[in-house]
Amino acid sequence: MISGIYIETIPGGANNAAALLAEINGVEVHHIEDDYKIILTIEAESINKSYEIAETFKPIDGILTICLAYSNFEEEPAYQEAGVFR
């Protein structure tokens, strides 16, 4: 499962936040703009795991907003077991 995330930080805080985000397993920072906007992806084995990873963003200094922009969960184990995507 892959999720695209848009994050806003305090002005001037994106580079520091992005460096900390990039250290989290499953997170890949793709773009920083105007030193307060971050675009990243989370790759996880399930929706729940993706949510758990995103929850770790909250205590990072300077992060103001975390928005889910995209999610592809065709490979979500719960959906596969239920026969939703076959």
mmCIF file of N, CA and C in Angstrom:
data_model
loop_
_atom_site.group_PDB
_atom_site.id
_atom_site.type_symbol
_atom_site.label_atom_id
_atom_site.label_comp_id
_atom_site.label_asym_id
_atom_site.label_seq_id
_atom_site.Cartn_x
_atom_site.Cartn_y
_atom_site.Cartn_z
ATOM 1 N N MET A 1 0.833 -1.159 0.000
ATOM 2 C CA MET A 1 0.000 0.000 0.000
ATOM 3 C C MET A 1 0.882 1.227 0.000
ATOM 4 N N ILE A 2 0.518 2.189 -0.817
ATOM 5 C CA ILE A 2 1.269 3.436 -0.915
ATOM 6 C C ILE A 2 0.321 4.595 -0.664
ATOM 7 N N SER A 3 0.777 5.538 0.156
ATOM 8 C CA SER A 3 0.002 6.735 0.438
ATOM 9 C C SER A 3 0.842 7.958 0.128
ATOM 10 N N GLY A 4 0.243 8.935 -0.540
ATOM 11 C CA GLY A 4 0.882 10.216 -0.795
ATOM 12 C C GLY A 4 0.431 11.203 0.263
ATOM 13 N N ILE A 5 1.373 11.901 0.876
ATOM 14 C CA ILE A 5 1.087 12.797 1.982
ATOM 15 C C ILE A 5 1.637 14.191 1.681
ATOM 16 N N TYR A 6 0.821 15.208 2.009
ATOM 17 C CA TYR A 6 1.234 16.607 1.920
ATOM 18 C C TYR A 6 1.330 17.134 3.350
ATOM 19 N N ILE A 7 2.452 17.756 3.670
ATOM 20 C CA ILE A 7 2.684 18.277 5.021
ATOM 21 C C ILE A 7 3.050 19.748 4.923
ATOM 22 N N GLU A 8 2.480 20.555 5.835
ATOM 23 C CA GLU A 8 2.895 21.944 5.989
ATOM 24 C C GLU A 8 3.565 22.087 7.349
ATOM 25 N N THR A 9 4.649 22.876 7.353
ATOM 26 C CA THR A 9 5.375 23.147 8.589
ATOM 27 C C THR A 9 5.335 24.646 8.871
ATOM 28 N N ILE A 10 5.878 25.014 10.004
ATOM 29 C CA ILE A 10 6.059 26.435 10.259
ATOM 30 C C ILE A 10 7.008 26.964 9.192
ATOM 31 N N PRO A 11 6.909 28.243 8.824
ATOM 32 C CA PRO A 11 7.838 28.788 7.820
ATOM 33 C C PRO A 11 9.289 28.537 8.229
ATOM 34 N N GLY A 12 10.046 28.001 7.296
ATOM 35 C CA GLY A 12 11.453 27.693 7.543
ATOM 36 C C GLY A 12 11.689 26.348 8.200
ATOM 37 N N GLY A 13 10.631 25.570 8.429
ATOM 38 C CA GLY A 13 10.784 24.312 9.149
ATOM 39 C C GLY A 13 10.800 23.065 8.304
ATOM 40 N N ALA A 14 10.588 23.191 7.009
ATOM 41 C CA ALA A 14 10.445 22.000 6.160
ATOM 42 C C ALA A 14 11.713 21.167 6.065
ATOM 43 N N ASN A 15 12.848 21.794 5.924
ATOM 44 C CA ASN A 15 14.081 21.016 5.756
ATOM 45 C C ASN A 15 14.395 20.174 6.985
ATOM 46 N N ASN A 16 14.248 20.755 8.171
ATOM 47 C CA ASN A 16 14.501 19.986 9.392
ATOM 48 C C ASN A 16 13.482 18.864 9.555
ATOM 49 N N ALA A 17 12.200 19.176 9.332
ATOM 50 C CA ALA A 17 11.160 18.152 9.455
ATOM 51 C C ALA A 17 11.369 17.043 8.433
ATOM 52 N N ALA A 18 11.699 17.414 7.197
ATOM 53 C CA ALA A 18 11.906 16.418 6.142
ATOM 54 C C ALA A 18 13.058 15.488 6.483
ATOM 55 N N ALA A 19 14.109 16.013 7.075
ATOM 56 C CA ALA A 19 15.247 15.172 7.462
ATOM 57 C C ALA A 19 14.819 14.130 8.499
ATOM 58 N N LEU A 20 13.987 14.540 9.451
ATOM 59 C CA LEU A 20 13.495 13.603 10.465
ATOM 60 C C LEU A 20 12.502 12.610 9.868
ATOM 61 N N LEU A 21 11.642 13.078 8.983
ATOM 62 C CA LEU A 21 10.676 12.195 8.328
ATOM 63 C C LEU A 21 11.385 11.126 7.500
ATOM 64 N N ALA A 22 12.437 11.512 6.805
ATOM 65 C CA ALA A 22 13.174 10.585 5.937
ATOM 66 C C ALA A 22 13.825 9.447 6.717
ATOM 67 N N GLU A 23 14.015 9.627 8.012
ATOM 68 C CA GLU A 23 14.614 8.583 8.845
ATOM 69 C C GLU A 23 13.609 7.502 9.242
ATOM 70 N N ILE A 24 12.321 7.750 9.023
ATOM 71 C CA ILE A 24 11.282 6.808 9.425
ATOM 72 C C ILE A 24 11.161 5.710 8.373
ATOM 73 N N ASN A 25 11.183 4.463 8.822
ATOM 74 C CA ASN A 25 11.078 3.321 7.916
ATOM 75 C C ASN A 25 9.763 3.388 7.139
ATOM 76 N N GLY A 26 9.847 3.272 5.811
ATOM 77 C CA GLY A 26 8.669 3.294 4.956
ATOM 78 C C GLY A 26 8.338 4.666 4.387
ATOM 79 N N VAL A 27 9.073 5.698 4.812
ATOM 80 C CA VAL A 27 8.806 7.066 4.366
ATOM 81 C C VAL A 27 9.863 7.494 3.349
ATOM 82 N N GLU A 28 9.396 8.106 2.262
ATOM 83 C CA GLU A 28 10.307 8.679 1.272
ATOM 84 C C GLU A 28 9.863 10.103 0.982
ATOM 85 N N VAL A 29 10.739 11.064 1.278
ATOM 86 C CA VAL A 29 10.462 12.471 0.995
ATOM 87 C C VAL A 29 10.780 12.719 -0.477
ATOM 88 N N HIS A 30 9.817 13.306 -1.197
ATOM 89 C CA HIS A 30 9.986 13.539 -2.627
ATOM 90 C C HIS A 30 10.237 14.994 -2.989
ATOM 91 N N HIS A 31 9.683 15.918 -2.200
ATOM 92 C CA HIS A 31 9.782 17.320 -2.607
ATOM 93 C C HIS A 31 9.607 18.235 -1.402
ATOM 94 N N ILE A 32 10.398 19.298 -1.366
ATOM 95 C CA ILE A 32 10.248 20.369 -0.383
ATOM 96 C C ILE A 32 10.104 21.661 -1.177
ATOM 97 N N GLU A 33 9.106 22.469 -0.813
ATOM 98 C CA GLU A 33 8.872 23.717 -1.532
ATOM 99 C C GLU A 33 8.689 24.860 -0.548
ATOM 100 N N ASP A 34 9.299 25.986 -0.858
ATOM 101 C CA ASP A 34 9.162 27.230 -0.079
ATOM 102 C C ASP A 34 9.501 27.038 1.398
ATOM 103 N N ASP A 35 10.249 26.033 1.733
ATOM 104 C CA ASP A 35 10.674 25.679 3.084
ATOM 105 C C ASP A 35 9.528 25.631 4.094
ATOM 106 N N TYR A 36 8.328 25.250 3.615
ATOM 107 C CA TYR A 36 7.247 24.935 4.555
ATOM 108 C C TYR A 36 6.297 23.868 4.008
ATOM 109 N N LYS A 37 6.538 23.377 2.797
ATOM 110 C CA LYS A 37 5.704 22.339 2.198
ATOM 111 C C LYS A 37 6.548 21.094 1.914
ATOM 112 N N ILE A 38 6.004 19.927 2.264
ATOM 113 C CA ILE A 38 6.702 18.658 2.041
ATOM 114 C C ILE A 38 5.735 17.688 1.367
ATOM 115 N N ILE A 39 6.216 17.002 0.342
ATOM 116 C CA ILE A 39 5.476 15.918 -0.301
ATOM 117 C C ILE A 39 6.262 14.638 -0.057
ATOM 118 N N LEU A 40 5.561 13.605 0.445
ATOM 119 C CA LEU A 40 6.237 12.339 0.714
ATOM 120 C C LEU A 40 5.294 11.177 0.457
ATOM 121 N N THR A 41 5.854 9.997 0.434
ATOM 122 C CA THR A 41 5.040 8.785 0.355
ATOM 123 C C THR A 41 5.350 7.900 1.554
ATOM 124 N N ILE A 42 4.329 7.137 1.915
ATOM 125 C CA ILE A 42 4.473 6.091 2.922
ATOM 126 C C ILE A 42 4.201 4.781 2.206
ATOM 127 N N GLU A 43 5.108 3.843 2.343
ATOM 128 C CA GLU A 43 4.885 2.500 1.818
ATOM 129 C C GLU A 43 4.793 1.552 3.006
ATOM 130 N N ALA A 44 3.644 0.861 3.112
ATOM 131 C CA ALA A 44 3.402 -0.032 4.252
ATOM 132 C C ALA A 44 2.631 -1.254 3.770
ATOM 133 N N GLU A 45 2.638 -2.306 4.600
ATOM 134 C CA GLU A 45 1.977 -3.551 4.208
ATOM 135 C C GLU A 45 0.471 -3.522 4.439
ATOM 136 N N SER A 46 -0.044 -2.525 5.176
ATOM 137 C CA SER A 46 -1.482 -2.462 5.419
ATOM 138 C C SER A 46 -1.907 -1.023 5.696
ATOM 139 N N ILE A 47 -3.208 -0.800 5.642
ATOM 140 C CA ILE A 47 -3.752 0.518 5.972
ATOM 141 C C ILE A 47 -3.415 0.873 7.412
ATOM 142 N N ASN A 48 -3.578 -0.073 8.315
ATOM 143 C CA ASN A 48 -3.292 0.192 9.722
ATOM 144 C C ASN A 48 -1.830 0.582 9.946
ATOM 145 N N LYS A 49 -0.916 -0.113 9.285
ATOM 146 C CA LYS A 49 0.503 0.199 9.435
ATOM 147 C C LYS A 49 0.808 1.585 8.868
ATOM 148 N N SER A 50 0.193 1.940 7.744
ATOM 149 C CA SER A 50 0.378 3.262 7.165
ATOM 150 C C SER A 50 -0.094 4.341 8.140
ATOM 151 N N TYR A 51 -1.243 4.106 8.760
ATOM 152 C CA TYR A 51 -1.770 5.040 9.751
ATOM 153 C C TYR A 51 -0.811 5.160 10.937
ATOM 154 N N GLU A 52 -0.281 4.044 11.408
ATOM 155 C CA GLU A 52 0.661 4.067 12.531
ATOM 156 C C GLU A 52 1.907 4.880 12.189
ATOM 157 N N ILE A 53 2.397 4.716 10.967
ATOM 158 C CA ILE A 53 3.573 5.487 10.535
ATOM 159 C C ILE A 53 3.240 6.972 10.523
ATOM 160 N N ALA A 54 2.098 7.339 9.943
ATOM 161 C CA ALA A 54 1.705 8.753 9.871
ATOM 162 C C ALA A 54 1.523 9.357 11.260
ATOM 163 N N GLU A 55 1.067 8.569 12.216
ATOM 164 C CA GLU A 55 0.904 9.064 13.587
ATOM 165 C C GLU A 55 2.243 9.492 14.196
ATOM 166 N N THR A 56 3.343 8.891 13.747
ATOM 167 C CA THR A 56 4.654 9.257 14.289
ATOM 168 C C THR A 56 5.105 10.631 13.803
ATOM 169 N N PHE A 57 4.416 11.192 12.820
ATOM 170 C CA PHE A 57 4.767 12.524 12.310
ATOM 171 C C PHE A 57 4.360 13.624 13.298
ATOM 172 N N LYS A 58 3.294 13.399 14.059
ATOM 173 C CA LYS A 58 2.703 14.449 14.902
ATOM 174 C C LYS A 58 3.685 15.115 15.871
ATOM 175 N N PRO A 59 4.546 14.373 16.542
ATOM 176 C CA PRO A 59 5.439 15.040 17.494
ATOM 177 C C PRO A 59 6.656 15.727 16.871
ATOM 178 N N ILE A 60 6.831 15.629 15.555
ATOM 179 C CA ILE A 60 7.997 16.243 14.920
ATOM 180 C C ILE A 60 7.851 17.764 14.974
ATOM 181 N N ASP A 61 8.862 18.402 15.505
ATOM 182 C CA ASP A 61 8.846 19.842 15.717
ATOM 183 C C ASP A 61 8.618 20.590 14.401
ATOM 184 N N GLY A 62 7.661 21.492 14.421
ATOM 185 C CA GLY A 62 7.403 22.363 13.276
ATOM 186 C C GLY A 62 6.296 21.906 12.361
ATOM 187 N N ILE A 63 5.848 20.655 12.456
ATOM 188 C CA ILE A 63 4.773 20.179 11.584
ATOM 189 C C ILE A 63 3.441 20.750 12.057
ATOM 190 N N LEU A 64 2.719 21.379 11.119
ATOM 191 C CA LEU A 64 1.421 21.970 11.422
ATOM 192 C C LEU A 64 0.259 21.155 10.868
ATOM 193 N N THR A 65 0.401 20.655 9.629
ATOM 194 C CA THR A 65 -0.686 19.970 8.945
ATOM 195 C C THR A 65 -0.169 18.721 8.245
ATOM 196 N N ILE A 66 -0.930 17.630 8.352
ATOM 197 C CA ILE A 66 -0.624 16.378 7.658
ATOM 198 C C ILE A 66 -1.875 15.993 6.878
ATOM 199 N N CYS A 67 -1.772 15.943 5.554
ATOM 200 C CA CYS A 67 -2.940 15.648 4.719
ATOM 201 C C CYS A 67 -2.681 14.445 3.821
ATOM 202 N N LEU A 68 -3.607 13.499 3.835
ATOM 203 C CA LEU A 68 -3.548 12.374 2.906
ATOM 204 C C LEU A 68 -4.012 12.866 1.549
ATOM 205 N N ALA A 69 -3.152 12.767 0.550
ATOM 206 C CA ALA A 69 -3.492 13.225 -0.791
ATOM 207 C C ALA A 69 -3.858 12.066 -1.716
ATOM 208 N N TYR A 70 -3.324 10.881 -1.456
ATOM 209 C CA TYR A 70 -3.516 9.737 -2.347
ATOM 210 C C TYR A 70 -3.267 8.458 -1.569
ATOM 211 N N SER A 71 -4.035 7.437 -1.885
ATOM 212 C CA SER A 71 -3.797 6.129 -1.281
ATOM 213 C C SER A 71 -4.176 5.036 -2.272
ATOM 214 N N ASN A 72 -3.296 4.059 -2.440
ATOM 215 C CA ASN A 72 -3.565 2.901 -3.281
ATOM 216 C C ASN A 72 -3.494 1.691 -2.368
ATOM 217 N N PHE A 73 -4.654 1.066 -2.139
ATOM 218 C CA PHE A 73 -4.689 -0.052 -1.209
ATOM 219 C C PHE A 73 -5.239 -1.321 -1.830
ATOM 220 N N GLU A 74 -5.032 -1.502 -3.132
ATOM 221 C CA GLU A 74 -5.473 -2.735 -3.792
ATOM 222 C C GLU A 74 -4.819 -3.967 -3.192
ATOM 223 N N GLU A 75 -3.620 -3.818 -2.665
ATOM 224 C CA GLU A 75 -2.897 -4.946 -2.088
ATOM 225 C C GLU A 75 -3.178 -5.111 -0.599
ATOM 226 N N GLU A 76 -4.086 -4.315 -0.046
ATOM 227 C CA GLU A 76 -4.427 -4.407 1.382
ATOM 228 C C GLU A 76 -4.865 -5.828 1.710
ATOM 229 N N PRO A 77 -4.189 -6.491 2.651
ATOM 230 C CA PRO A 77 -4.519 -7.885 2.978
ATOM 231 C C PRO A 77 -5.993 -8.104 3.341
ATOM 232 N N ALA A 78 -6.586 -7.215 4.087
ATOM 233 C CA ALA A 78 -7.992 -7.392 4.481
ATOM 234 C C ALA A 78 -8.911 -7.393 3.264
ATOM 235 N N TYR A 79 -8.616 -6.562 2.268
ATOM 236 C CA TYR A 79 -9.432 -6.526 1.062
ATOM 237 C C TYR A 79 -9.208 -7.767 0.201
ATOM 238 N N GLN A 80 -7.981 -8.251 0.160
ATOM 239 C CA GLN A 80 -7.688 -9.458 -0.592
ATOM 240 C C GLN A 80 -8.424 -10.652 -0.004
ATOM 241 N N GLU A 81 -8.437 -10.764 1.323
ATOM 242 C CA GLU A 81 -9.123 -11.867 1.995
ATOM 243 C C GLU A 81 -10.616 -11.810 1.772
ATOM 244 N N ALA A 82 -11.167 -10.604 1.694
ATOM 245 C CA ALA A 82 -12.606 -10.428 1.511
ATOM 246 C C ALA A 82 -13.011 -10.573 0.042
ATOM 247 N N GLY A 83 -12.034 -10.667 -0.858
ATOM 248 C CA GLY A 83 -12.326 -10.833 -2.275
ATOM 249 C C GLY A 83 -12.755 -9.542 -2.960
ATOM 250 N N VAL A 84 -12.425 -8.388 -2.365
ATOM 251 C CA VAL A 84 -12.811 -7.106 -2.943
ATOM 252 C C VAL A 84 -12.051 -6.839 -4.240
ATOM 253 N N PHE A 85 -10.741 -7.132 -4.274
ATOM 254 C CA PHE A 85 -9.920 -6.898 -5.458
ATOM 255 C C PHE A 85 -9.424 -8.228 -6.000
ATOM 256 N N ARG A 86 -10.195 -8.831 -6.868
ATOM 257 C CA ARG A 86 -9.742 -10.096 -7.474
ATOM 258 C C ARG A 86 -9.866 -10.020 -8.951
#
